[in-house]
CSV table of C-alpha atoms in Angstrom, one decimal:
chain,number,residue,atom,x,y,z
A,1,UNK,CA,0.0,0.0,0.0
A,2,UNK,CA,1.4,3.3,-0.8
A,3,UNK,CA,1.4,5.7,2.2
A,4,UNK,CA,2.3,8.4,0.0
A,5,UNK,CA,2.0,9.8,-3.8
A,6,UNK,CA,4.5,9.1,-6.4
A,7,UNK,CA,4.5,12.0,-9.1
A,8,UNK,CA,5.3,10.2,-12.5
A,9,UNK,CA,7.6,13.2,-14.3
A,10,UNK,CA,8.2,10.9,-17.3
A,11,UNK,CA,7.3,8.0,-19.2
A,12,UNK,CA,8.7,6.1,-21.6
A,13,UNK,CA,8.6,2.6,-23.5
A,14,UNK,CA,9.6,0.5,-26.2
A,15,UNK,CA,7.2,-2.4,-26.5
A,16,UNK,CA,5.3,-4.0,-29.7
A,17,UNK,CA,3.5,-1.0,-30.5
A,18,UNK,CA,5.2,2.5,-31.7
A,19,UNK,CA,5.2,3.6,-28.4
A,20,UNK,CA,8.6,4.8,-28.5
A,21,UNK,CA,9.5,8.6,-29.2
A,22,UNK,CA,8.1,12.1,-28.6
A,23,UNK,CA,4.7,11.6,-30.0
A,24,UNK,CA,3.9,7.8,-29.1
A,25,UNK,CA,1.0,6.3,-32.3
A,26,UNK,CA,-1.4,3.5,-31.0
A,27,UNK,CA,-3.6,3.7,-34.1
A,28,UNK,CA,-3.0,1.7,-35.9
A,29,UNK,CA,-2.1,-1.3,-33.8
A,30,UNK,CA,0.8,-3.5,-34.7
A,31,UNK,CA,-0.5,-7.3,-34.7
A,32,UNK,CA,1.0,-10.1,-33.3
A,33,UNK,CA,2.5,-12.6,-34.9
A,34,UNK,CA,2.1,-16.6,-34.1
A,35,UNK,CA,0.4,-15.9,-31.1
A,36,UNK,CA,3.8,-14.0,-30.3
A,37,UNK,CA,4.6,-10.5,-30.1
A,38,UNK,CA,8.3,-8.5,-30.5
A,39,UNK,CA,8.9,-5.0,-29.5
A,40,UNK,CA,9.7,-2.6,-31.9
A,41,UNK,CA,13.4,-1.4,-32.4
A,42,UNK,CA,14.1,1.9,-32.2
A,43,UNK,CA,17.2,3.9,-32.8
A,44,UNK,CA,19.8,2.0,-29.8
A,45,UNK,CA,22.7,3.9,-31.3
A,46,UNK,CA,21.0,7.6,-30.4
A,47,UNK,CA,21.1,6.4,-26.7
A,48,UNK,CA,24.2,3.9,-26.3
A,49,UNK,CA,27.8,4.2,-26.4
A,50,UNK,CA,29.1,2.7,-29.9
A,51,UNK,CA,31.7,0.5,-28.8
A,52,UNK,CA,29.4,-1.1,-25.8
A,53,UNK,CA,26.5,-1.4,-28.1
A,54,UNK,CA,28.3,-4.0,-30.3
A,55,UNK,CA,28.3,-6.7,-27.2
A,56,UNK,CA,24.8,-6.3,-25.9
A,57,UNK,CA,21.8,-8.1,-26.3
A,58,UNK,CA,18.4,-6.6,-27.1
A,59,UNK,CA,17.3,-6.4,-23.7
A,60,UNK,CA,20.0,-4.1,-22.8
A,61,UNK,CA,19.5,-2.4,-25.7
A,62,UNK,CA,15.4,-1.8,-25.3
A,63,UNK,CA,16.1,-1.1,-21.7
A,64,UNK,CA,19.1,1.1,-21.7
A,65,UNK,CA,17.7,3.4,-24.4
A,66,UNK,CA,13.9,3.3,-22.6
A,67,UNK,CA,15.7,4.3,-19.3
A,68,UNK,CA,18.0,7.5,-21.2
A,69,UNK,CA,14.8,8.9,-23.3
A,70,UNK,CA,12.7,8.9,-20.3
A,71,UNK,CA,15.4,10.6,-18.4
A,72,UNK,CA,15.5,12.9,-20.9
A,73,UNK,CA,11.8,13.8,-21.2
A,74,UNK,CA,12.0,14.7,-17.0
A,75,UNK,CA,15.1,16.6,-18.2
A,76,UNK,CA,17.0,14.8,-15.6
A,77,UNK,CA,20.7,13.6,-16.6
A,78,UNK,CA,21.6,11.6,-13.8
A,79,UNK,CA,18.8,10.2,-11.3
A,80,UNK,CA,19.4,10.1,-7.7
A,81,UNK,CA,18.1,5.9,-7.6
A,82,UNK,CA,17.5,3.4,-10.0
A,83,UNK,CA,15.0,1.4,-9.4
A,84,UNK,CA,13.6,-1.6,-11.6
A,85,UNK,CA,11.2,-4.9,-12.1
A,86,UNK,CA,11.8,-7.8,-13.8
A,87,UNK,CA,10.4,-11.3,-14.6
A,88,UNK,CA,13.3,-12.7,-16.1
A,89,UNK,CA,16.1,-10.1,-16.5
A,90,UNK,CA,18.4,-10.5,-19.6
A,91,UNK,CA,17.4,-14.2,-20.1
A,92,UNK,CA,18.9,-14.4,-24.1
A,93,UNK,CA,22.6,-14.0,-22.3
A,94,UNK,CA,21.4,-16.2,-19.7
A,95,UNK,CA,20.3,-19.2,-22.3
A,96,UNK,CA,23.3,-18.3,-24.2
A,97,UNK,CA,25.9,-18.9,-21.5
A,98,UNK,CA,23.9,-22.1,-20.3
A,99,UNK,CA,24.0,-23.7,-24.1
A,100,UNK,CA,27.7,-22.5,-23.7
A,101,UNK,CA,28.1,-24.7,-20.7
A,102,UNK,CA,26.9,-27.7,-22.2
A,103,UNK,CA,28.1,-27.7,-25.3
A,104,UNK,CA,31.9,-26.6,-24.2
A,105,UNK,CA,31.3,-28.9,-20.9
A,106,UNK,CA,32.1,-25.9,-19.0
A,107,UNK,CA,35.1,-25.0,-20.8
A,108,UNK,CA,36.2,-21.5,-22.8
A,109,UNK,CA,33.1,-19.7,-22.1
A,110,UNK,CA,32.3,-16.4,-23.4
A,111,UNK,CA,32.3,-13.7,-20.7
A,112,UNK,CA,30.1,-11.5,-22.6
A,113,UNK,CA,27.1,-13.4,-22.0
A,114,UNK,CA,28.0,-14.8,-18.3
A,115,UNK,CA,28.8,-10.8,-17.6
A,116,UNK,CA,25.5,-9.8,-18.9
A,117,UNK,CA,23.4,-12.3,-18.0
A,118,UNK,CA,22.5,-11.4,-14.7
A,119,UNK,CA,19.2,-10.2,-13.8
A,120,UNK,CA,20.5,-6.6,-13.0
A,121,UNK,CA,22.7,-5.9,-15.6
A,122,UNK,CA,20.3,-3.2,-17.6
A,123,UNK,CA,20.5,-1.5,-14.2
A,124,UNK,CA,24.7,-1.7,-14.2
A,125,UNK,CA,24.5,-0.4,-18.1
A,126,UNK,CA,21.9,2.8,-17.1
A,127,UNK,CA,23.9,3.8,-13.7
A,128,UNK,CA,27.4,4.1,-16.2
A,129,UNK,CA,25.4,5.6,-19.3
A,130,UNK,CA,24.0,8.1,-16.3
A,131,UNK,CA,26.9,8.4,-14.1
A,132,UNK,CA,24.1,7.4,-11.3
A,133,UNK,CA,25.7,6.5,-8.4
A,134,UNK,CA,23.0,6.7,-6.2
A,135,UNK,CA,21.1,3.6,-4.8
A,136,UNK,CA,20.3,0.9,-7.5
A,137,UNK,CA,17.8,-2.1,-7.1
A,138,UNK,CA,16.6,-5.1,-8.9
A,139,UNK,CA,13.2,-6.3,-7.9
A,140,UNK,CA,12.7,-10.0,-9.5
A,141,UNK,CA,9.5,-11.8,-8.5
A,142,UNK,CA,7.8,-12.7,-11.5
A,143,UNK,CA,4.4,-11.1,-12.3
A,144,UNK,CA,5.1,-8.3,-9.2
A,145,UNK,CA,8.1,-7.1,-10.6
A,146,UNK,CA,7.9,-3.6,-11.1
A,147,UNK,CA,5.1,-3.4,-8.6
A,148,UNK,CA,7.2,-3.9,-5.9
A,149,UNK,CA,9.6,-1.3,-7.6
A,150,UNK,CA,7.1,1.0,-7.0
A,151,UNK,CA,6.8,0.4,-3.6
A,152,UNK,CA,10.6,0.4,-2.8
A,153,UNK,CA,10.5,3.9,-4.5
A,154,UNK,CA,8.0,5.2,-1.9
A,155,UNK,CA,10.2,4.0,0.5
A,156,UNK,CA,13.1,5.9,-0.8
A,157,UNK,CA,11.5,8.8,-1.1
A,158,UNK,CA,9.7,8.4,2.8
A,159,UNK,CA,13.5,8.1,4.0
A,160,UNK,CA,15.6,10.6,1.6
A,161,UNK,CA,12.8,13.3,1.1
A,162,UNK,CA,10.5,14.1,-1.6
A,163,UNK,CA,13.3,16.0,-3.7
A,164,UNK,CA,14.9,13.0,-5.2
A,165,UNK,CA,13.9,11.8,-9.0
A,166,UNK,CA,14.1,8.1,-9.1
A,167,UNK,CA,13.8,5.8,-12.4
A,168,UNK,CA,12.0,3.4,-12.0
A,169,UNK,CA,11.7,0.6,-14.8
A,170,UNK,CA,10.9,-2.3,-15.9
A,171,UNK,CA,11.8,-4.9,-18.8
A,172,UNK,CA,11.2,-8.5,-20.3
A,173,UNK,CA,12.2,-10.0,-23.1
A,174,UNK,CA,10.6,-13.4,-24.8
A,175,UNK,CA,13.2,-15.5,-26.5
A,176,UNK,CA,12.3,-18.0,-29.1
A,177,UNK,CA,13.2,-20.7,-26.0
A,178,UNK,CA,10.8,-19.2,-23.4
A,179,UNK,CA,8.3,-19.0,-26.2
A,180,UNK,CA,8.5,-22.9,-26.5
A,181,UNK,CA,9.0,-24.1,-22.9
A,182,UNK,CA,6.1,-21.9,-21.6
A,183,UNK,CA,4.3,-23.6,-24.7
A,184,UNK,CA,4.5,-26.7,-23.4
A,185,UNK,CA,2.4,-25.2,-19.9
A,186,UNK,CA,-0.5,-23.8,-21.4
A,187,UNK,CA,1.0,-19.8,-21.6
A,188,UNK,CA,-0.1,-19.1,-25.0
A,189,UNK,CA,-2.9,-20.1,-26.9
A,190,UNK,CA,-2.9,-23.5,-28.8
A,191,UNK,CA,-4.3,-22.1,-31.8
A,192,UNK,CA,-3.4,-19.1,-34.0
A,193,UNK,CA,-5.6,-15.8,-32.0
A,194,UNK,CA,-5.3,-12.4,-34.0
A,195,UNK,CA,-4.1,-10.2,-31.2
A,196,UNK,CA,-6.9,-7.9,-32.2
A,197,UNK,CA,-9.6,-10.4,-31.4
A,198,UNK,CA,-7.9,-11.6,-28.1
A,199,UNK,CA,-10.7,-10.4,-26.3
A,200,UNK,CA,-13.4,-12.5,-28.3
A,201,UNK,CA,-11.3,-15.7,-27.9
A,202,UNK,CA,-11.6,-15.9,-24.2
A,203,UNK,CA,-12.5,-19.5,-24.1
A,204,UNK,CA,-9.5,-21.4,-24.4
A,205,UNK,CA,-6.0,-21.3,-22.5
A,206,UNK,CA,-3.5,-19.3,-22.9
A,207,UNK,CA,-3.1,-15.8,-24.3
A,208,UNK,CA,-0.7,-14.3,-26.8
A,209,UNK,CA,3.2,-13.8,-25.9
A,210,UNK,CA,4.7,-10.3,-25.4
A,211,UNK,CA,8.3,-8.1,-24.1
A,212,UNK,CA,9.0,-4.9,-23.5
A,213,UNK,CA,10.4,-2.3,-21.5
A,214,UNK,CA,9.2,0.9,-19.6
A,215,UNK,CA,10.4,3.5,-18.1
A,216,UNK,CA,9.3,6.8,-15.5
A,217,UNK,CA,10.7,8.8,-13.1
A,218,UNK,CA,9.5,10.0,-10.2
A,219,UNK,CA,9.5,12.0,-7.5
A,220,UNK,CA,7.4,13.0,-4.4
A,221,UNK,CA,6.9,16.5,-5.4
A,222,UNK,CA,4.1,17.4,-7.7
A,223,UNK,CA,5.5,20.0,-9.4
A,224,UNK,CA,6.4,19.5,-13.2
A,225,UNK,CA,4.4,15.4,-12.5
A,226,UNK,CA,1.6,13.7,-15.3
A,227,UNK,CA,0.1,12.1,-12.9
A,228,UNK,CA,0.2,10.4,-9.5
A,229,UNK,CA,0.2,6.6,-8.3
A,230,UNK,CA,-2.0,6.8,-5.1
A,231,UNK,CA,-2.6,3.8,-4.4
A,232,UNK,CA,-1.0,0.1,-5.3
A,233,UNK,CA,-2.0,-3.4,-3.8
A,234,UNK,CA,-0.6,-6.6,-4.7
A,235,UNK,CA,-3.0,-10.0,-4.5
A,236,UNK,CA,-1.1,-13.5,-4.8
A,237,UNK,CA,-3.8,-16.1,-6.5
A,238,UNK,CA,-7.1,-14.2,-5.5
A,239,UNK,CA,-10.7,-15.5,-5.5
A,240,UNK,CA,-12.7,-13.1,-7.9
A,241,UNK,CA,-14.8,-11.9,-4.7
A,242,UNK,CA,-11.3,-11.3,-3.2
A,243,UNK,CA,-10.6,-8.9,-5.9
A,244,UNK,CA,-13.9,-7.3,-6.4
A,245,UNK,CA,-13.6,-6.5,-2.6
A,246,UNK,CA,-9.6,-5.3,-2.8
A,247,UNK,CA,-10.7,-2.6,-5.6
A,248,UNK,CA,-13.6,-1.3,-3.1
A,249,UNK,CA,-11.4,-1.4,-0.2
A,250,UNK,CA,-8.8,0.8,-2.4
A,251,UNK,CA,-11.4,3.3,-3.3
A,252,UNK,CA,-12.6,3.7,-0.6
A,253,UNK,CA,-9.2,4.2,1.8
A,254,UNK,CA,-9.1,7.0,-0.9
A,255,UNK,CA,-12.1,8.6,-0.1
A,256,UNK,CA,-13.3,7.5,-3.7
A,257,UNK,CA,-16.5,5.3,-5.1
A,258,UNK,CA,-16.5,3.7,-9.1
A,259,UNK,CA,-18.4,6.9,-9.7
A,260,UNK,CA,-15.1,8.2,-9.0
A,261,UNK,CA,-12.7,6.3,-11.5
A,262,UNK,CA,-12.9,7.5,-15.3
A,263,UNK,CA,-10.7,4.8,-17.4
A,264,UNK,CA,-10.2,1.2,-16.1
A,265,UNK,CA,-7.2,-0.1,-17.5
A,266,UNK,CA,-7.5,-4.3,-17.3
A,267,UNK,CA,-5.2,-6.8,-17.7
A,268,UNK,CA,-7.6,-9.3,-19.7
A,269,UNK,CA,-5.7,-11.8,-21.5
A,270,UNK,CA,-8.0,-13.7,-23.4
A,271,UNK,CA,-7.1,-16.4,-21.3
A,272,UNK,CA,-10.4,-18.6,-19.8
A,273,UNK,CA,-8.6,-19.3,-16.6
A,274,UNK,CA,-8.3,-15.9,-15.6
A,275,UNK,CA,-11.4,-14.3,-17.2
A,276,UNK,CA,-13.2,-14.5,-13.8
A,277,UNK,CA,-10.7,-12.4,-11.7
A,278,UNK,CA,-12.1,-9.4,-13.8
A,279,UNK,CA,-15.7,-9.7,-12.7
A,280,UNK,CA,-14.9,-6.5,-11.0
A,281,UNK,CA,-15.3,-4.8,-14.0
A,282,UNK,CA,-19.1,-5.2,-13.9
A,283,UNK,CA,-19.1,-2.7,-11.4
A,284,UNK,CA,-17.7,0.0,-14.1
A,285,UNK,CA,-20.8,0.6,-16.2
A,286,UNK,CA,-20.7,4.7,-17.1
A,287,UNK,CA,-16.4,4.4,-16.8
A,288,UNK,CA,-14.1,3.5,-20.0
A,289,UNK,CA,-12.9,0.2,-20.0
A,290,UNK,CA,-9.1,-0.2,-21.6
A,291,UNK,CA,-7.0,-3.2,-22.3
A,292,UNK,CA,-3.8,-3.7,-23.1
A,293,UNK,CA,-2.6,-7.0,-23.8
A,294,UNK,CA,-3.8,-7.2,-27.6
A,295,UNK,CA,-0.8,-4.5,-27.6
A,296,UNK,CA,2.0,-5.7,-25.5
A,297,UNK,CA,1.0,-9.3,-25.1
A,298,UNK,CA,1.5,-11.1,-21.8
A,299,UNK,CA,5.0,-11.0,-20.0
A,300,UNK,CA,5.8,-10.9,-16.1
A,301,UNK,CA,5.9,-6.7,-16.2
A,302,UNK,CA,3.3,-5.9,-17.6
A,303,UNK,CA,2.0,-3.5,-15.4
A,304,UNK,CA,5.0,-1.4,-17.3
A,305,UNK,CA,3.1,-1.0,-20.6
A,306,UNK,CA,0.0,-0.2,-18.5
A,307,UNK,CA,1.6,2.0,-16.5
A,308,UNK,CA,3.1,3.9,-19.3
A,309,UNK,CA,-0.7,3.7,-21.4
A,310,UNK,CA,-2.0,5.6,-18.2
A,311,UNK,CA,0.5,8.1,-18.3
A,312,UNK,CA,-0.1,8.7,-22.3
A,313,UNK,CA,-3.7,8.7,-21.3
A,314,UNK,CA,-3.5,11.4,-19.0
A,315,UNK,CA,-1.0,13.8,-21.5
A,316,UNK,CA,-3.2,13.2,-24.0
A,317,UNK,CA,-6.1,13.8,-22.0
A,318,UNK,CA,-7.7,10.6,-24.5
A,319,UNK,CA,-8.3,7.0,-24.9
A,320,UNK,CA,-6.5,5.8,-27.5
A,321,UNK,CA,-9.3,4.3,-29.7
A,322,UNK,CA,-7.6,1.2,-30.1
A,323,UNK,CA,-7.9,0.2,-26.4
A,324,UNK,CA,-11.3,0.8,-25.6
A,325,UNK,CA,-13.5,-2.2,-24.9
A,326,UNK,CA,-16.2,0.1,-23.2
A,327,UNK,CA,-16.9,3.3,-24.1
A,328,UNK,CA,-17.5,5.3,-21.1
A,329,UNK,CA,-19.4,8.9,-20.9
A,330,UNK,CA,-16.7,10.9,-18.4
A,331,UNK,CA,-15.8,14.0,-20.0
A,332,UNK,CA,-12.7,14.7,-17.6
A,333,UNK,CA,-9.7,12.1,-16.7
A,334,UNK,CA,-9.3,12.5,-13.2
A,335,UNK,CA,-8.7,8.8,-11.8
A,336,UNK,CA,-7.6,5.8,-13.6
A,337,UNK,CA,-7.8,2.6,-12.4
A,338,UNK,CA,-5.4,-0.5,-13.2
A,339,UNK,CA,-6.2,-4.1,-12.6
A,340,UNK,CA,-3.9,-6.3,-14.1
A,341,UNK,CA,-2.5,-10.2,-13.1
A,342,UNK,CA,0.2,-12.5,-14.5
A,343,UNK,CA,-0.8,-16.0,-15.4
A,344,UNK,CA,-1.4,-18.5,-12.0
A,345,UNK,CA,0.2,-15.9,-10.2
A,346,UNK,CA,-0.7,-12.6,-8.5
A,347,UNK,CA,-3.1,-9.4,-9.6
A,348,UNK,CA,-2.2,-5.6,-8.7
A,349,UNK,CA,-4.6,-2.9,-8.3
A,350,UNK,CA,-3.1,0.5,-8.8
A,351,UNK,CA,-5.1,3.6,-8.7
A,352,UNK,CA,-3.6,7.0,-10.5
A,353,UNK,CA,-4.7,10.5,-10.0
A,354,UNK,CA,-4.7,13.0,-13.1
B,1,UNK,CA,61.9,-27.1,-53.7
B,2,UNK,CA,62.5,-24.5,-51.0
B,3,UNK,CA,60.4,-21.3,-52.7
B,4,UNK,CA,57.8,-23.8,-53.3
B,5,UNK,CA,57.9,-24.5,-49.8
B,6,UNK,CA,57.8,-21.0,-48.0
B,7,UNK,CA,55.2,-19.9,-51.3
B,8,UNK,CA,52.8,-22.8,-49.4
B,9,UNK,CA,53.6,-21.5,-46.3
B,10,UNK,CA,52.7,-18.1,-46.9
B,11,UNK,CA,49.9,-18.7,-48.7
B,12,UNK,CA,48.8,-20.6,-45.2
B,13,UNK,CA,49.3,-17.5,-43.2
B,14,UNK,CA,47.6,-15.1,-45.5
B,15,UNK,CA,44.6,-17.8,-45.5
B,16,UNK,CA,44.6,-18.3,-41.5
B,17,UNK,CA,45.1,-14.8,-40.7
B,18,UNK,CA,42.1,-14.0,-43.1
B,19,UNK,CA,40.3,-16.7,-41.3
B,20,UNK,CA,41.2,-15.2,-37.9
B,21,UNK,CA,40.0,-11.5,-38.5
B,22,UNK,CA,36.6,-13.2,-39.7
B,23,UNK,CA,36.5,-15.0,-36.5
B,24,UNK,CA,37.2,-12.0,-34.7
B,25,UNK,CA,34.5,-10.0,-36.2
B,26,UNK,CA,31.7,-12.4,-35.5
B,27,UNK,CA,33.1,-13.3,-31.9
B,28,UNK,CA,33.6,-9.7,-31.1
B,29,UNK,CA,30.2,-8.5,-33.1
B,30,UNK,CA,31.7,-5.5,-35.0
B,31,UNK,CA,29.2,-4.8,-37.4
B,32,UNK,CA,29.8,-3.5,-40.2
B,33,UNK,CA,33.6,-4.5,-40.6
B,34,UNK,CA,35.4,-6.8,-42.7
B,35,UNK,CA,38.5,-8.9,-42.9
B,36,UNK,CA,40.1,-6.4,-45.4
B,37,UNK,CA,39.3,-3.7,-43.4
B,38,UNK,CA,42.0,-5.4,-40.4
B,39,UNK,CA,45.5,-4.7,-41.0
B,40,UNK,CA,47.5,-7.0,-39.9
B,41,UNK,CA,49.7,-5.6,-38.0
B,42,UNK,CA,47.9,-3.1,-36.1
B,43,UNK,CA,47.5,-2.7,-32.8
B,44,UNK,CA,44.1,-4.5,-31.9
B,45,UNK,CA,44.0,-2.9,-28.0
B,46,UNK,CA,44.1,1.2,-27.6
B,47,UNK,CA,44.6,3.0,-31.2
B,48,UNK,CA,44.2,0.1,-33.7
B,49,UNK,CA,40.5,-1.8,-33.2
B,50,UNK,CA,39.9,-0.2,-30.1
B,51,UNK,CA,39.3,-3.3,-28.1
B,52,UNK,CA,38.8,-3.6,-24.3
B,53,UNK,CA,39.5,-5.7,-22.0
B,54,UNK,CA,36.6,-8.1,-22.4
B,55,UNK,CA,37.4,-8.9,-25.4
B,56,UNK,CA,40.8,-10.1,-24.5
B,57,UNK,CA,39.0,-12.8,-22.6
B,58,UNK,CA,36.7,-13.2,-25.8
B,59,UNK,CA,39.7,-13.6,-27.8
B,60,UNK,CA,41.2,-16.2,-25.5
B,61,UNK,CA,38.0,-18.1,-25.6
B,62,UNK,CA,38.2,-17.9,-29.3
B,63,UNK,CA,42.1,-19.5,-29.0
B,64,UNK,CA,41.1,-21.7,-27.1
B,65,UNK,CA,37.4,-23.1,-28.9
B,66,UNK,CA,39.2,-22.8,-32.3
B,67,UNK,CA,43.1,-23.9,-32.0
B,68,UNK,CA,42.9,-25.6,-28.7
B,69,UNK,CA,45.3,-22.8,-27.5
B,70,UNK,CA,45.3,-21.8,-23.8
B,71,UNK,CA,47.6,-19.1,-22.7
B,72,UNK,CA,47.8,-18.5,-18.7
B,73,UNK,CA,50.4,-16.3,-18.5
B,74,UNK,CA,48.8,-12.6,-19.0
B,75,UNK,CA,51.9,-11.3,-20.4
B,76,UNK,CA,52.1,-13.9,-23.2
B,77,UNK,CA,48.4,-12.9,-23.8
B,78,UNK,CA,49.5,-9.3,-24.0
B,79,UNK,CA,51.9,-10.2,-26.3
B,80,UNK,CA,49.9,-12.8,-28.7
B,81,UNK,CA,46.8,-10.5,-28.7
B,82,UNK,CA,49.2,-7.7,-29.5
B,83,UNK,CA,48.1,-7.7,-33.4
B,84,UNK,CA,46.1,-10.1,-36.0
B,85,UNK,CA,49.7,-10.8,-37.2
B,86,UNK,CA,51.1,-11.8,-33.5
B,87,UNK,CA,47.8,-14.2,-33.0
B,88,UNK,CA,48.2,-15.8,-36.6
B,89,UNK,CA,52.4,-16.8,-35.8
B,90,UNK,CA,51.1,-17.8,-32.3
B,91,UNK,CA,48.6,-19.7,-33.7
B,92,UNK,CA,50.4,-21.4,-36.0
B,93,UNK,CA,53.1,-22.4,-33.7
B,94,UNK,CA,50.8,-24.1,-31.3
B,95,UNK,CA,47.8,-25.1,-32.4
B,96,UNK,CA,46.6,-28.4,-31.1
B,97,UNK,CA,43.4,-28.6,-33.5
């Protein structure tokens, strides 16, 4: 629970869509491909030194760049903490060096990949690119990530004063192995799904594959901030009444009602096993109903893209067209709710004031 | 006999060392480069290539996964990485595959 607001100065994210850049273009939507989506490559070399760019893998490369842009869009060269999320960290070095292993049997291994494939080496690559020496944190824990990021980041900011501009990221990357072992237990649809009907094909397992990486920093003063994250809960392996109840429960420890919320971001996956944690959304019948996951596709952060479709919502005071499942009648965005889960594992509630 | 026999030589060396600056351009990933654009004899560290210090060890691994060469002394390695030129005469003094 946060105690206190986190202003979000800046945003910024690479992910399948054009996200990427000063002026970010949701219509029209990229589609998946094979029930699989890749992120969009963007200029690396604008954001990277030349001679480290040559060795890194795409990760590092979405991440680093995602992390310097959004730096520069707060106008903020070197943050006081660095703060990220991940599921799976740079798991292409990772499945690199472990084919290495056993196919040298342990011998002449590249370094490369064993230096870079630790779950914290974006973070490593963005405090030298920034010359941050300040405090720096990995948070891995799957579909929680870069929720508990967040919360670290309120922490910070309760101990060292509301002064300090923290990045706070988060990143994930599918590889064509993930893509097959996850297969095998039911993460992605058997058959081929559009990504733009992912909604309609909510009766089978699965749901469609995704990466990305995003990117804010933040600060506890107002001045100069999008928006504010005023409230973030974390549920492992709810009930739907469980959720339905933690969504009141945050409104209302906010002084707010449904009435209250404008834009409802879900998580909705298309997946039938998880279709039921989003009952909640019943109770939103005047409000704009979003989703995201025909645009990013499913990965362990997530919440990232979500978070960074919240902030574009409130710059551009709009919905972008092509994520509205309900049309609501608000004229105003004031509150924005998001409700989002990773497969099996755990859903967040995060509530954002305008 | 003997010109036909240092003309086969040489012709080995120009062919390995070509060999090596492709392996060093995949193994190191500079994109954009290629063999001709090595010389042989300069410096691959500081002004030459430009190369750091990880890819010292990623040249060692490449010594070692293509010739079967493993140098522990670091100031052999200094030496042998000192040029495309020092790694081929290296190489083809003690290759073991």
């Amino acid at each position: 629970m946060i105690k206190h607001p986190l202003y979000i100065k800046a945003a910024c994210a690479i992910s399948p869509q054009h996200s990427f850049g000063d002026t970010p273009v949701l219509d029209p939507v990229v589609p998946s491909e094979g029930n699989r989506f890749v992120a969009v490559d963007v200029d690396y070399r604008a954001f990277i030194n030349p001679v480290a760019i040559r060795r890194m893998s795409r990760l590092l490369k979405m991440s680093i760049s995602a992390a310097m842009k959004c730096l520069q869009n707060a106008g903020v060269s070197m943050p006081d903490a660095i703060i990220t999320g991940t599921g799976r960290g740079s798991a292409g070095d990772m499945q690199h060096f472990l084919k290495d292993m056993i196919m040298m049997k342990e011998e002449a291994l590249n370094p490369t990949f064993f230096i870079q494939s630790t779950y914290n080496a974006p973070n490593g690559w963005i405090a030298l690119q920034s010359k941050s020496t300040g405090y720096n944190q990995t948070f891995v824990h799957r579909g929680i990530s870069l929720e508990l990021a967040l919360l670290d980041a309120q922490l910070l900011l309760t101990e060292t004063g509301d002064n300090q501009n923290i990045l706070i990221g988060s990143y994930d990357e599918t590889t064509a192995d993930y893509f097959v072992v996850k297969e095998k237990l039911n993460y992605w649809k058997k058959e081929t799904v559009a990504s733009e009907h992912l909604y309609q094909n909510n009766e089978t397992l699965g749901t469609i594959a995704g990466e990305g990486a995003a990117f804010f920093v933040v600060s506890g003063e107002k001045e100069g901030a999008t928006c504010s994250i005023e409230s973030l809960e974390i549920i492992h392996q709810p009930a739907p009444t469980m959720i339905r109840n933690k969504v009141h429960e945050v409104l209302a420890a906010n002084g707010l009602t449904t009435d209250d919320i404008d834009v409802v971001l879900c998580g909705r996956s298309g997946d039938v096993r998880f279709e039921a944690w989003y009952n909640v959304l019943e109770d939103f019948t005047t409000q704009t109903i979003a989703g995201f996951k025909h645009l990013c596709g499913e990965y362990e952060t997530t919440s990232g893209f979500a978070l960074w479709l919240a902030h574009h919502i409130f710059s551009q005071a709009s919905v972008p067209e092509s994520t509205i499942l309900q049309k609501g009648d608000r004229k105003e965005i004031r509150h924005v709710l998001i409700i989002n889960h990773f497969i099996l594992d755990t859903v967040s509630i995060t509530l954002l004031r305008g | 006999m003997i010109i036909f026999a240092a003309h086969v030589f040489l012709s080995f060396m120009e062919d390995l060392k070509t060999t090596l600056k492709q392996q060093i351009i995949e193994s190191l990933n500079l994109q954009g480069m290629k063999p001709e654009d090595i010389d042989d004899n300069a410096p691959l560290f500081g002004d030459g290539l430009g190369l750091d210090s990880i890819d010292s060890l990623e040249l060692m691994v490449l010594l070692e996964r293509n010739y079967g060469i493993k140098i522990e002394d670091a100031r052999e390695g200094r030496k042998v990485l000192g040029s495309v030129q020092t790694m081929a005469e290296y190489i083809q003094q003690h290759r073991t595959v």
